[in-house]
PDB file of N, H, CA, C and O in Angstrom:
ATOM      1  N   LEU A   1      17.175  -6.401 -13.809  1.00  0.00           N
ATOM      2  CA  LEU A   1      18.308  -5.727 -12.935  1.00  0.00           C
ATOM      3  C   LEU A   1      19.163  -6.763 -12.224  1.00  0.00           C
ATOM      4  O   LEU A   1      20.388  -6.646 -12.203  1.00  0.00           O
ATOM      5  N   HIS A   2      18.506  -7.820 -11.616  1.00  0.00           N
ATOM      6  H   HIS A   2      17.511  -7.916 -11.632  1.00  0.00           H
ATOM      7  CA  HIS A   2      19.186  -8.907 -10.832  1.00  0.00           C
ATOM      8  C   HIS A   2      20.201  -9.567 -11.722  1.00  0.00           C
ATOM      9  O   HIS A   2      21.287  -9.902 -11.247  1.00  0.00           O
ATOM     10  N   ASP A   3      19.888  -9.787 -13.070  1.00  0.00           N
ATOM     11  H   ASP A   3      19.007  -9.515 -13.455  1.00  0.00           H
ATOM     12  CA  ASP A   3      20.879 -10.366 -13.955  1.00  0.00           C
ATOM     13  C   ASP A   3      21.991  -9.494 -14.339  1.00  0.00           C
ATOM     14  O   ASP A   3      23.075  -9.993 -14.642  1.00  0.00           O
ATOM     15  N   ALA A   4      21.801  -8.210 -14.348  1.00  0.00           N
ATOM     16  H   ALA A   4      20.920  -7.805 -14.101  1.00  0.00           H
ATOM     17  CA  ALA A   4      22.814  -7.171 -14.844  1.00  0.00           C
ATOM     18  C   ALA A   4      23.780  -6.953 -13.640  1.00  0.00           C
ATOM     19  O   ALA A   4      24.937  -6.638 -13.921  1.00  0.00           O
ATOM     20  N   LEU A   5      23.461  -7.074 -12.434  1.00  0.00           N
ATOM     21  H   LEU A   5      22.521  -7.330 -12.206  1.00  0.00           H
ATOM     22  CA  LEU A   5      24.386  -6.774 -11.268  1.00  0.00           C
ATOM     23  C   LEU A   5      25.684  -7.392 -11.328  1.00  0.00           C
ATOM     24  O   LEU A   5      26.707  -6.744 -11.106  1.00  0.00           O
ATOM     25  N   PRO A   6      25.691  -8.815 -11.664  1.00  0.00           N
ATOM     26  CA  PRO A   6      27.058  -9.352 -11.611  1.00  0.00           C
ATOM     27  C   PRO A   6      28.070  -8.799 -12.606  1.00  0.00           C
ATOM     28  O   PRO A   6      29.280  -8.941 -12.432  1.00  0.00           O
ATOM     29  N   ILE A   7      27.529  -8.144 -13.691  1.00  0.00           N
ATOM     30  H   ILE A   7      26.546  -8.029 -13.833  1.00  0.00           H
ATOM     31  CA  ILE A   7      28.432  -7.476 -14.628  1.00  0.00           C
ATOM     32  C   ILE A   7      29.162  -6.317 -13.866  1.00  0.00           C
ATOM     33  O   ILE A   7      30.331  -6.031 -14.124  1.00  0.00           O
ATOM     34  N   TYR A   8      28.475  -5.709 -12.980  1.00  0.00           N
ATOM     35  H   TYR A   8      27.525  -5.942 -12.770  1.00  0.00           H
ATOM     36  CA  TYR A   8      29.153  -4.642 -12.154  1.00  0.00           C
ATOM     37  C   TYR A   8      29.932  -5.087 -10.935  1.00  0.00           C
ATOM     38  O   TYR A   8      30.463  -4.289 -10.162  1.00  0.00           O
ATOM     39  N   GLY A   9      29.969  -6.346 -10.809  1.00  0.00           N
ATOM     40  H   GLY A   9      29.538  -6.994 -11.437  1.00  0.00           H
ATOM     41  CA  GLY A   9      30.704  -6.910  -9.682  1.00  0.00           C
ATOM     42  C   GLY A   9      30.063  -6.731  -8.275  1.00  0.00           C
ATOM     43  O   GLY A   9      30.736  -6.634  -7.249  1.00  0.00           O
ATOM     44  N   ILE A  10      28.800  -6.699  -8.311  1.00  0.00           N
ATOM     45  H   ILE A  10      28.253  -6.778  -9.144  1.00  0.00           H
ATOM     46  CA  ILE A  10      28.018  -6.321  -7.010  1.00  0.00           C
ATOM     47  C   ILE A  10      26.845  -7.194  -7.043  1.00  0.00           C
ATOM     48  O   ILE A  10      26.196  -7.421  -8.064  1.00  0.00           O
ATOM     49  N   GLY A  11      26.587  -7.704  -5.817  1.00  0.00           N
ATOM     50  H   GLY A  11      27.115  -7.520  -4.988  1.00  0.00           H
ATOM     51  CA  GLY A  11      25.405  -8.538  -5.562  1.00  0.00           C
ATOM     52  C   GLY A  11      24.152  -7.667  -5.299  1.00  0.00           C
ATOM     53  O   GLY A  11      24.261  -6.458  -5.095  1.00  0.00           O
ATOM     54  N   LEU A  12      22.989  -8.291  -5.309  1.00  0.00           N
ATOM     55  H   LEU A  12      22.900  -9.273  -5.475  1.00  0.00           H
ATOM     56  CA  LEU A  12      21.695  -7.548  -5.112  1.00  0.00           C
ATOM     57  C   LEU A  12      21.757  -6.894  -3.720  1.00  0.00           C
ATOM     58  O   LEU A  12      21.511  -5.692  -3.618  1.00  0.00           O
ATOM     59  N   PHE A  13      22.094  -7.679  -2.587  1.00  0.00           N
ATOM     60  H   PHE A  13      22.294  -8.655  -2.670  1.00  0.00           H
ATOM     61  CA  PHE A  13      22.164  -7.047  -1.321  1.00  0.00           C
ATOM     62  C   PHE A  13      23.061  -5.914  -1.231  1.00  0.00           C
ATOM     63  O   PHE A  13      22.718  -4.932  -0.573  1.00  0.00           O
ATOM     64  N   ASP A  14      24.209  -5.954  -1.844  1.00  0.00           N
ATOM     65  H   ASP A  14      24.488  -6.751  -2.379  1.00  0.00           H
ATOM     66  CA  ASP A  14      25.146  -4.800  -1.787  1.00  0.00           C
ATOM     67  C   ASP A  14      24.610  -3.588  -2.557  1.00  0.00           C
ATOM     68  O   ASP A  14      24.725  -2.443  -2.118  1.00  0.00           O
ATOM     69  N   PHE A  15      24.026  -3.880  -3.712  1.00  0.00           N
ATOM     70  H   PHE A  15      23.932  -4.809  -4.069  1.00  0.00           H
ATOM     71  CA  PHE A  15      23.266  -2.764  -4.527  1.00  0.00           C
ATOM     72  C   PHE A  15      22.184  -2.075  -3.681  1.00  0.00           C
ATOM     73  O   PHE A  15      22.161  -0.853  -3.541  1.00  0.00           O
ATOM     74  N   VAL A  16      21.405  -2.799  -3.194  1.00  0.00           N
ATOM     75  H   VAL A  16      21.424  -3.792  -3.308  1.00  0.00           H
ATOM     76  CA  VAL A  16      20.257  -2.291  -2.348  1.00  0.00           C
ATOM     77  C   VAL A  16      20.868  -1.519  -1.145  1.00  0.00           C
ATOM     78  O   VAL A  16      20.391  -0.436  -0.804  1.00  0.00           O
ATOM     79  N   ASN A  17      21.861  -2.045  -0.542  1.00  0.00           N
ATOM     80  H   ASN A  17      22.249  -2.924  -0.819  1.00  0.00           H
ATOM     81  CA  ASN A  17      22.477  -1.358   0.609  1.00  0.00           C
ATOM     82  C   ASN A  17      23.179  -0.036   0.224  1.00  0.00           C
ATOM     83  O   ASN A  17      23.143   0.945   0.968  1.00  0.00           O
ATOM     84  N   GLU A  18      23.778  -0.045  -0.892  1.00  0.00           N
ATOM     85  H   GLU A  18      23.807  -0.841  -1.496  1.00  0.00           H
ATOM     86  CA  GLU A  18      24.409   1.205  -1.448  1.00  0.00           C
ATOM     87  C   GLU A  18      23.335   2.235  -1.682  1.00  0.00           C
ATOM     88  O   GLU A  18      23.499   3.389  -1.286  1.00  0.00           O
ATOM     89  N   CYS A  19      22.194   1.843  -2.340  1.00  0.00           N
ATOM     90  H   CYS A  19      22.061   0.905  -2.662  1.00  0.00           H
ATOM     91  CA  CYS A  19      21.068   2.798  -2.565  1.00  0.00           C
ATOM     92  C   CYS A  19      20.548   3.317  -1.268  1.00  0.00           C
ATOM     93  O   CYS A  19      20.284   4.514  -1.151  1.00  0.00           O
ATOM     94  N   ARG A  20      20.387   2.468  -0.280  1.00  0.00           N
ATOM     95  H   ARG A  20      20.601   1.496  -0.375  1.00  0.00           H
ATOM     96  CA  ARG A  20      19.843   2.887   0.978  1.00  0.00           C
ATOM     97  C   ARG A  20      20.762   3.868   1.657  1.00  0.00           C
ATOM     98  O   ARG A  20      20.326   4.858   2.245  1.00  0.00           O
ATOM     99  N   MET A  21      22.070   3.568   1.562  1.00  0.00           N
ATOM    100  H   MET A  21      22.423   2.765   1.083  1.00  0.00           H
ATOM    101  CA  MET A  21      22.969   4.405   2.319  1.00  0.00           C
ATOM    102  C   MET A  21      23.141   5.752   1.608  1.00  0.00           C
ATOM    103  O   MET A  21      23.383   6.755   2.279  1.00  0.00           O
ATOM    104  N   ALA A  22      23.031   5.812   0.320  1.00  0.00           N
ATOM    105  H   ALA A  22      22.835   4.997  -0.225  1.00  0.00           H
ATOM    106  CA  ALA A  22      23.022   7.132  -0.441  1.00  0.00           C
ATOM    107  C   ALA A  22      21.831   7.918  -0.020  1.00  0.00           C
ATOM    108  O   ALA A  22      21.925   9.142   0.081  1.00  0.00           O
ATOM    109  N   GLU A  23      20.685   7.278   0.240  1.00  0.00           N
ATOM    110  H   GLU A  23      20.609   6.285   0.158  1.00  0.00           H
ATOM    111  CA  GLU A  23      19.492   8.027   0.596  1.00  0.00           C
ATOM    112  C   GLU A  23      19.766   8.567   2.051  1.00  0.00           C
ATOM    113  O   GLU A  23      19.531   9.745   2.321  1.00  0.00           O
ATOM    114  N   VAL A  24      20.220   7.770   2.896  1.00  0.00           N
ATOM    115  H   VAL A  24      20.411   6.813   2.678  1.00  0.00           H
ATOM    116  CA  VAL A  24      20.514   8.053   4.362  1.00  0.00           C
ATOM    117  C   VAL A  24      21.505   9.390   4.373  1.00  0.00           C
ATOM    118  O   VAL A  24      21.287  10.372   5.083  1.00  0.00           O
ATOM    119  N   LYS A  25      22.612   9.258   3.477  1.00  0.00           N
ATOM    120  H   LYS A  25      22.789   8.460   2.901  1.00  0.00           H
ATOM    121  CA  LYS A  25      23.414  10.516   3.509  1.00  0.00           C
ATOM    122  C   LYS A  25      22.728  11.732   2.985  1.00  0.00           C
ATOM    123  O   LYS A  25      23.013  12.846   3.423  1.00  0.00           O
ATOM    124  N   LYS A  26      21.796  11.537   2.021  1.00  0.00           N
ATOM    125  H   LYS A  26      21.565  10.632   1.666  1.00  0.00           H
ATOM    126  CA  LYS A  26      21.146  12.675   1.489  1.00  0.00           C
ATOM    127  C   LYS A  26      20.207  13.251   2.619  1.00  0.00           C
ATOM    128  O   LYS A  26      20.143  14.464   2.820  1.00  0.00           O
ATOM    129  N   LEU A  27      19.542  12.407   3.288  1.00  0.00           N
ATOM    130  H   LEU A  27      19.594  11.422   3.125  1.00  0.00           H
ATOM    131  CA  LEU A  27      18.667  12.853   4.334  1.00  0.00           C
ATOM    132  C   LEU A  27      19.285  13.500   5.541  1.00  0.00           C
ATOM    133  O   LEU A  27      18.728  14.384   6.192  1.00  0.00           O
ATOM    134  N   LEU A  28      20.616  12.942   5.829  1.00  0.00           N
ATOM    135  H   LEU A  28      21.068  12.224   5.300  1.00  0.00           H
ATOM    136  CA  LEU A  28      21.397  13.549   6.881  1.00  0.00           C
ATOM    137  C   LEU A  28      21.763  15.001   6.497  1.00  0.00           C
ATOM    138  O   LEU A  28      21.753  15.866   7.373  1.00  0.00           O
ATOM    139  N   LYS A  29      22.068  15.285   5.288  1.00  0.00           N
ATOM    140  H   LYS A  29      22.076  14.582   4.576  1.00  0.00           H
ATOM    141  CA  LYS A  29      22.482  16.518   4.925  1.00  0.00           C
ATOM    142  C   LYS A  29      21.345  17.524   4.673  1.00  0.00           C
ATOM    143  O   LYS A  29      21.516  18.716   4.924  1.00  0.00           O
ATOM    144  N   ALA A  30      20.156  17.042   4.166  1.00  0.00           N
ATOM    145  H   ALA A  30      20.016  16.073   3.963  1.00  0.00           H
ATOM    146  CA  ALA A  30      19.114  17.884   3.648  1.00  0.00           C
ATOM    147  C   ALA A  30      18.016  18.108   4.667  1.00  0.00           C
ATOM    148  O   ALA A  30      17.175  18.980   4.445  1.00  0.00           O
ATOM    149  N   THR A  31      17.969  17.367   5.785  1.00  0.00           N
ATOM    150  H   THR A  31      18.652  16.659   5.965  1.00  0.00           H
ATOM    151  CA  THR A  31      16.915  17.432   6.724  1.00  0.00           C
ATOM    152  C   THR A  31      17.481  17.520   8.085  1.00  0.00           C
ATOM    153  O   THR A  31      18.675  17.296   8.290  1.00  0.00           O
ATOM    154  N   SER A  32      16.628  17.849   9.046  1.00  0.00           N
ATOM    155  H   SER A  32      15.659  18.031   8.879  1.00  0.00           H
ATOM    156  CA  SER A  32      16.925  17.692  10.480  1.00  0.00           C
ATOM    157  C   SER A  32      16.293  16.489  11.099  1.00  0.00           C
ATOM    158  O   SER A  32      16.131  16.468  12.319  1.00  0.00           O
ATOM    159  N   CYS A  33      15.940  15.534  10.387  1.00  0.00           N
ATOM    160  H   CYS A  33      16.071  15.551   9.396  1.00  0.00           H
ATOM    161  CA  CYS A  33      15.370  14.310  10.797  1.00  0.00           C
ATOM    162  C   CYS A  33      16.293  13.634  11.757  1.00  0.00           C
ATOM    163  O   CYS A  33      17.515  13.710  11.629  1.00  0.00           O
ATOM    164  N   SER A  34      15.683  12.946  12.759  1.00  0.00           N
ATOM    165  H   SER A  34      14.691  12.884  12.863  1.00  0.00           H
ATOM    166  CA  SER A  34      16.600  12.167  13.670  1.00  0.00           C
ATOM    167  C   SER A  34      17.039  10.897  12.911  1.00  0.00           C
ATOM    168  O   SER A  34      16.466  10.515  11.890  1.00  0.00           O
ATOM    169  N   VAL A  35      18.054  10.289  13.452  1.00  0.00           N
ATOM    170  H   VAL A  35      18.519  10.600  14.281  1.00  0.00           H
ATOM    171  CA  VAL A  35      18.493   9.022  12.918  1.00  0.00           C
ATOM    172  C   VAL A  35      17.504   8.025  12.928  1.00  0.00           C
ATOM    173  O   VAL A  35      17.401   7.256  11.972  1.00  0.00           O
ATOM    174  N   ASP A  36      16.653   7.947  14.052  1.00  0.00           N
ATOM    175  H   ASP A  36      16.736   8.572  14.828  1.00  0.00           H
ATOM    176  CA  ASP A  36      15.424   7.058  14.053  1.00  0.00           C
ATOM    177  C   ASP A  36      14.518   7.266  12.885  1.00  0.00           C
ATOM    178  O   ASP A  36      14.120   6.325  12.198  1.00  0.00           O
ATOM    179  N   GLU A  37      14.186   8.559  12.662  1.00  0.00           N
ATOM    180  H   GLU A  37      14.510   9.323  13.220  1.00  0.00           H
ATOM    181  CA  GLU A  37      13.310   8.879  11.525  1.00  0.00           C
ATOM    182  C   GLU A  37      13.946   8.582  10.232  1.00  0.00           C
ATOM    183  O   GLU A  37      13.210   8.120   9.360  1.00  0.00           O
ATOM    184  N   ILE A  38      15.128   8.760   9.975  1.00  0.00           N
ATOM    185  H   ILE A  38      15.726   9.135  10.683  1.00  0.00           H
ATOM    186  CA  ILE A  38      15.814   8.375   8.803  1.00  0.00           C
ATOM    187  C   ILE A  38      15.842   6.890   8.597  1.00  0.00           C
ATOM    188  O   ILE A  38      15.661   6.390   7.487  1.00  0.00           O
ATOM    189  N   ALA A  39      16.075   6.179   9.702  1.00  0.00           N
ATOM    190  H   ALA A  39      16.221   6.585  10.604  1.00  0.00           H
ATOM    191  CA  ALA A  39      15.976   4.721   9.616  1.00  0.00           C
ATOM    192  C   ALA A  39      14.645   4.215   9.139  1.00  0.00           C
ATOM    193  O   ALA A  39      14.553   3.314   8.306  1.00  0.00           O
ATOM    194  N   GLU A  40      13.691   4.775   9.649  1.00  0.00           N
ATOM    195  H   GLU A  40      13.766   5.507  10.326  1.00  0.00           H
ATOM    196  CA  GLU A  40      12.220   4.395   9.271  1.00  0.00           C
ATOM    197  C   GLU A  40      11.998   4.691   7.811  1.00  0.00           C
ATOM    198  O   GLU A  40      11.392   3.899   7.090  1.00  0.00           O
ATOM    199  N   LYS A  41      12.503   5.861   7.366  1.00  0.00           N
ATOM    200  H   LYS A  41      12.996   6.504   7.952  1.00  0.00           H
ATOM    201  CA  LYS A  41      12.327   6.236   5.972  1.00  0.00           C
ATOM    202  C   LYS A  41      13.078   5.373   4.928  1.00  0.00           C
ATOM    203  O   LYS A  41      12.670   5.234   3.775  1.00  0.00           O
ATOM    204  N   THR A  42      14.224   4.795   5.423  1.00  0.00           N
ATOM    205  H   THR A  42      14.555   4.907   6.360  1.00  0.00           H
ATOM    206  CA  THR A  42      15.038   4.041   4.523  1.00  0.00           C
ATOM    207  C   THR A  42      15.145   2.577   4.698  1.00  0.00           C
ATOM    208  O   THR A  42      15.968   1.882   4.101  1.00  0.00           O
ATOM    209  N   GLY A  43      14.219   2.118   5.598  1.00  0.00           N
ATOM    210  H   GLY A  43      13.550   2.682   6.083  1.00  0.00           H
ATOM    211  CA  GLY A  43      14.006   0.618   5.683  1.00  0.00           C
ATOM    212  C   GLY A  43      14.830  -0.065   6.698  1.00  0.00           C
ATOM    213  O   GLY A  43      14.857  -1.295   6.757  1.00  0.00           O
ATOM    214  N   TYR A  44      15.527   0.717   7.530  1.00  0.00           N
ATOM    215  H   TYR A  44      15.504   1.716   7.482  1.00  0.00           H
ATOM    216  CA  TYR A  44      16.199   0.040   8.635  1.00  0.00           C
ATOM    217  C   TYR A  44      15.325  -0.101   9.745  1.00  0.00           C
ATOM    218  O   TYR A  44      14.375   0.662   9.921  1.00  0.00           O
ATOM    219  N   SER A  45      15.650  -1.196  10.623  1.00  0.00           N
ATOM    220  H   SER A  45      16.422  -1.816  10.480  1.00  0.00           H
ATOM    221  CA  SER A  45      14.736  -1.626  11.685  1.00  0.00           C
ATOM    222  C   SER A  45      14.696  -0.479  12.779  1.00  0.00           C
ATOM    223  O   SER A  45      13.630  -0.211  13.334  1.00  0.00           O
ATOM    224  N   CYS A  46      15.811   0.163  13.068  1.00  0.00           N
ATOM    225  H   CYS A  46      16.677  -0.055  12.617  1.00  0.00           H
ATOM    226  CA  CYS A  46      15.910   1.223  14.092  1.00  0.00           C
ATOM    227  C   CYS A  46      17.096   2.035  13.854  1.00  0.00           C
ATOM    228  O   CYS A  46      17.978   1.676  13.074  1.00  0.00           O
ATOM    229  N   GLY A  47      17.136   3.213  14.569  1.00  0.00           N
ATOM    230  H   GLY A  47      16.420   3.505  15.203  1.00  0.00           H
ATOM    231  CA  GLY A  47      18.246   4.025  14.428  1.00  0.00           C
ATOM    232  C   GLY A  47      19.602   3.490  14.878  1.00  0.00           C
ATOM    233  O   GLY A  47      20.657   3.852  14.359  1.00  0.00           O
ATOM    234  N   ASN A  48      19.518   2.660  15.813  1.00  0.00           N
ATOM    235  H   ASN A  48      18.661   2.366  16.234  1.00  0.00           H
ATOM    236  CA  ASN A  48      20.732   2.032  16.291  1.00  0.00           C
ATOM    237  C   ASN A  48      21.375   1.051  15.340  1.00  0.00           C
ATOM    238  O   ASN A  48      22.602   1.019  15.247  1.00  0.00           O
ATOM    239  N   TYR A  49      20.617   0.260  14.640  1.00  0.00           N
ATOM    240  H   TYR A  49      19.620   0.285  14.716  1.00  0.00           H
ATOM    241  CA  TYR A  49      21.046  -0.612  13.620  1.00  0.00           C
ATOM    242  C   TYR A  49      21.679   0.217  12.446  1.00  0.00           C
ATOM    243  O   TYR A  49      22.765  -0.072  11.944  1.00  0.00           O
ATOM    244  N   LEU A  50      20.860   1.322  12.039  1.00  0.00           N
ATOM    245  H   LEU A  50      19.978   1.557  12.447  1.00  0.00           H
ATOM    246  CA  LEU A  50      21.418   2.191  10.968  1.00  0.00           C
ATOM    247  C   LEU A  50      22.839   2.800  11.404  1.00  0.00           C
ATOM    248  O   LEU A  50      23.810   2.743  10.649  1.00  0.00           O
ATOM    249  N   SER A  51      22.886   3.333  12.560  1.00  0.00           N
ATOM    250  H   SER A  51      22.097   3.380  13.174  1.00  0.00           H
ATOM    251  CA  SER A  51      24.099   3.917  13.065  1.00  0.00           C
ATOM    252  C   SER A  51      25.231   2.905  12.960  1.00  0.00           C
ATOM    253  O   SER A  51      26.299   3.256  12.459  1.00  0.00           O
ATOM    254  N   LYS A  52      25.056   1.715  13.391  1.00  0.00           N
ATOM    255  H   LYS A  52      24.189   1.429  13.798  1.00  0.00           H
ATOM    256  CA  LYS A  52      26.177   0.632  13.248  1.00  0.00           C
ATOM    257  C   LYS A  52      26.513   0.354  11.958  1.00  0.00           C
ATOM    258  O   LYS A  52      27.700   0.246  11.650  1.00  0.00           O
ATOM    259  N   ALA A  53      25.498   0.201  11.027  1.00  0.00           N
ATOM    260  H   ALA A  53      24.534   0.288  11.277  1.00  0.00           H
ATOM    261  CA  ALA A  53      25.757  -0.151   9.693  1.00  0.00           C
ATOM    262  C   ALA A  53      26.497   1.131   8.886  1.00  0.00           C
ATOM    263  O   ALA A  53      27.348   0.926   8.020  1.00  0.00           O
ATOM    264  N   PHE A  54      26.113   2.315   9.235  1.00  0.00           N
ATOM    265  H   PHE A  54      25.422   2.482   9.938  1.00  0.00           H
ATOM    266  CA  PHE A  54      26.681   3.534   8.708  1.00  0.00           C
ATOM    267  C   PHE A  54      28.214   3.610   9.084  1.00  0.00           C
ATOM    268  O   PHE A  54      29.109   3.845   8.272  1.00  0.00           O
ATOM    269  N   LYS A  55      28.372   3.392  10.338  1.00  0.00           N
ATOM    270  H   LYS A  55      27.644   3.201  10.998  1.00  0.00           H
ATOM    271  CA  LYS A  55      29.819   3.408  10.897  1.00  0.00           C
ATOM    272  C   LYS A  55      30.637   2.400  10.320  1.00  0.00           C
ATOM    273  O   LYS A  55      31.799   2.669  10.016  1.00  0.00           O
ATOM    274  N   LYS A  56      30.115   1.162  10.118  1.00  0.00           N
ATOM    275  H   LYS A  56      29.171   0.943  10.365  1.00  0.00           H
ATOM    276  CA  LYS A  56      30.828   0.131   9.482  1.00  0.00           C
ATOM    277  C   LYS A  56      31.302   0.440   8.067  1.00  0.00           C
ATOM    278  O   LYS A  56      32.423   0.116   7.674  1.00  0.00           O
ATOM    279  N   GLN A  57      30.406   1.079   7.316  1.00  0.00           N
ATOM    280  H   GLN A  57      29.496   1.342   7.635  1.00  0.00           H
ATOM    281  CA  GLN A  57      30.591   1.299   5.985  1.00  0.00           C
ATOM    282  C   GLN A  57      31.430   2.579   5.769  1.00  0.00           C
ATOM    283  O   GLN A  57      32.227   2.597   4.830  1.00  0.00           O
ATOM    284  N   PHE A  58      31.306   3.612   6.550  1.00  0.00           N
ATOM    285  H   PHE A  58      30.659   3.598   7.313  1.00  0.00           H
ATOM    286  CA  PHE A  58      31.924   4.914   6.271  1.00  0.00           C
ATOM    287  C   PHE A  58      32.956   5.285   7.268  1.00  0.00           C
ATOM    288  O   PHE A  58      33.731   6.213   7.036  1.00  0.00           O
ATOM    289  N   GLY A  59      33.001   4.599   8.373  1.00  0.00           N
ATOM    290  H   GLY A  59      32.371   3.845   8.561  1.00  0.00           H
ATOM    291  CA  GLY A  59      34.012   4.887   9.554  1.00  0.00           C
ATOM    292  C   GLY A  59      33.680   6.048  10.397  1.00  0.00           C
ATOM    293  O   GLY A  59      34.477   6.499  11.219  1.00  0.00           O
ATOM    294  N   ILE A  60      32.425   6.567  10.181  1.00  0.00           N
ATOM    295  H   ILE A  60      31.777   6.201   9.513  1.00  0.00           H
ATOM    296  CA  ILE A  60      32.058   7.634  11.142  1.00  0.00           C
ATOM    297  C   ILE A  60      30.594   7.441  11.394  1.00  0.00           C
ATOM    298  O   ILE A  60      29.909   6.742  10.647  1.00  0.00           O
ATOM    299  N   THR A  61      30.080   8.098  12.515  1.00  0.00           N
ATOM    300  H   THR A  61      30.636   8.665  13.122  1.00  0.00           H
ATOM    301  CA  THR A  61      28.656   7.935  12.841  1.00  0.00           C
ATOM    302  C   THR A  61      27.806   8.929  11.865  1.00  0.00           C
ATOM    303  O   THR A  61      28.309   9.860  11.236  1.00  0.00           O
ATOM    304  N   PRO A  62      26.476   8.578  11.853  1.00  0.00           N
ATOM    305  CA  PRO A  62      25.641   9.469  11.093  1.00  0.00           C
ATOM    306  C   PRO A  62      25.735  10.905  11.675  1.00  0.00           C
ATOM    307  O   PRO A  62      25.697  11.843  10.879  1.00  0.00           O
ATOM    308  N   GLY A  63      25.843  11.127  12.890  1.00  0.00           N
ATOM    309  H   GLY A  63      25.874  10.365  13.537  1.00  0.00           H
ATOM    310  CA  GLY A  63      25.985  12.398  13.509  1.00  0.00           C
ATOM    311  C   GLY A  63      27.196  13.113  13.096  1.00  0.00           C
ATOM    312  O   GLY A  63      27.114  14.299  12.774  1.00  0.00           O
ATOM    313  N   GLU A  64      28.351  12.467  13.078  1.00  0.00           N
ATOM    314  H   GLU A  64      28.418  11.504  13.339  1.00  0.00           H
ATOM    315  CA  GLU A  64      29.443  12.957  12.589  1.00  0.00           C
ATOM    316  C   GLU A  64      29.508  13.390  11.153  1.00  0.00           C
ATOM    317  O   GLU A  64      30.100  14.401  10.776  1.00  0.00           O
ATOM    318  N   TYR A  65      28.838  12.529  10.355  1.00  0.00           N
ATOM    319  H   TYR A  65      28.358  11.708  10.661  1.00  0.00           H
ATOM    320  CA  TYR A  65      28.708  12.859   8.962  1.00  0.00           C
ATOM    321  C   TYR A  65      27.886  14.110   8.686  1.00  0.00           C
ATOM    322  O   TYR A  65      28.177  14.917   7.803  1.00  0.00           O
ATOM    323  N   ARG A  66      26.804  14.223   9.527  1.00  0.00           N
ATOM    324  H   ARG A  66      26.567  13.568  10.245  1.00  0.00           H
ATOM    325  CA  ARG A  66      25.927  15.363   9.334  1.00  0.00           C
ATOM    326  C   ARG A  66      26.683  16.665   9.703  1.00  0.00           C
ATOM    327  O   ARG A  66      26.512  17.713   9.080  1.00  0.00           O
ATOM    328  N   PHE A  67      27.529  16.537  10.751  1.00  0.00           N
ATOM    329  H   PHE A  67      27.669  15.686  11.257  1.00  0.00           H
ATOM    330  CA  PHE A  67      28.168  17.706  11.222  1.00  0.00           C
ATOM    331  C   PHE A  67      29.437  18.018  10.380  1.00  0.00           C
ATOM    332  O   PHE A  67      29.672  19.202  10.138  1.00  0.00           O
ATOM    333  N   HIS A  68      30.210  17.130   9.949  1.00  0.00           N
ATOM    334  H   HIS A  68      30.019  16.168  10.145  1.00  0.00           H
ATOM    335  CA  HIS A  68      31.507  17.266   9.211  1.00  0.00           C
ATOM    336  C   HIS A  68      31.365  16.861   7.814  1.00  0.00           C
ATOM    337  O   HIS A  68      32.102  17.432   7.010  1.00  0.00           O
ATOM    338  N   GLY A  69      30.551  15.981   7.380  1.00  0.00           N
ATOM    339  H   GLY A  69      29.952  15.518   8.033  1.00  0.00           H
ATOM    340  CA  GLY A  69      30.480  15.483   5.978  1.00  0.00           C
ATOM    341  C   GLY A  69      30.213  16.417   5.033  1.00  0.00           C
ATOM    342  O   GLY A  69      30.136  16.092   3.848  1.00  0.00           O
TER     343      GLY A  69
END
């Protein structure tokens, strides 16, 4: 897998981050889990860090995504 990622123009860190964020988005829509609980389930150190990373990547907070996304 690690050797194949450069073919797709993505590094390992970015690939893992995309997978984690996809799971975060799924959990935001499919559950009523708090951001802290979702952070724990997806390997983020805390809800605050997850919220900052989510907003940086998507331009909205996890709460906004849950409500409007």
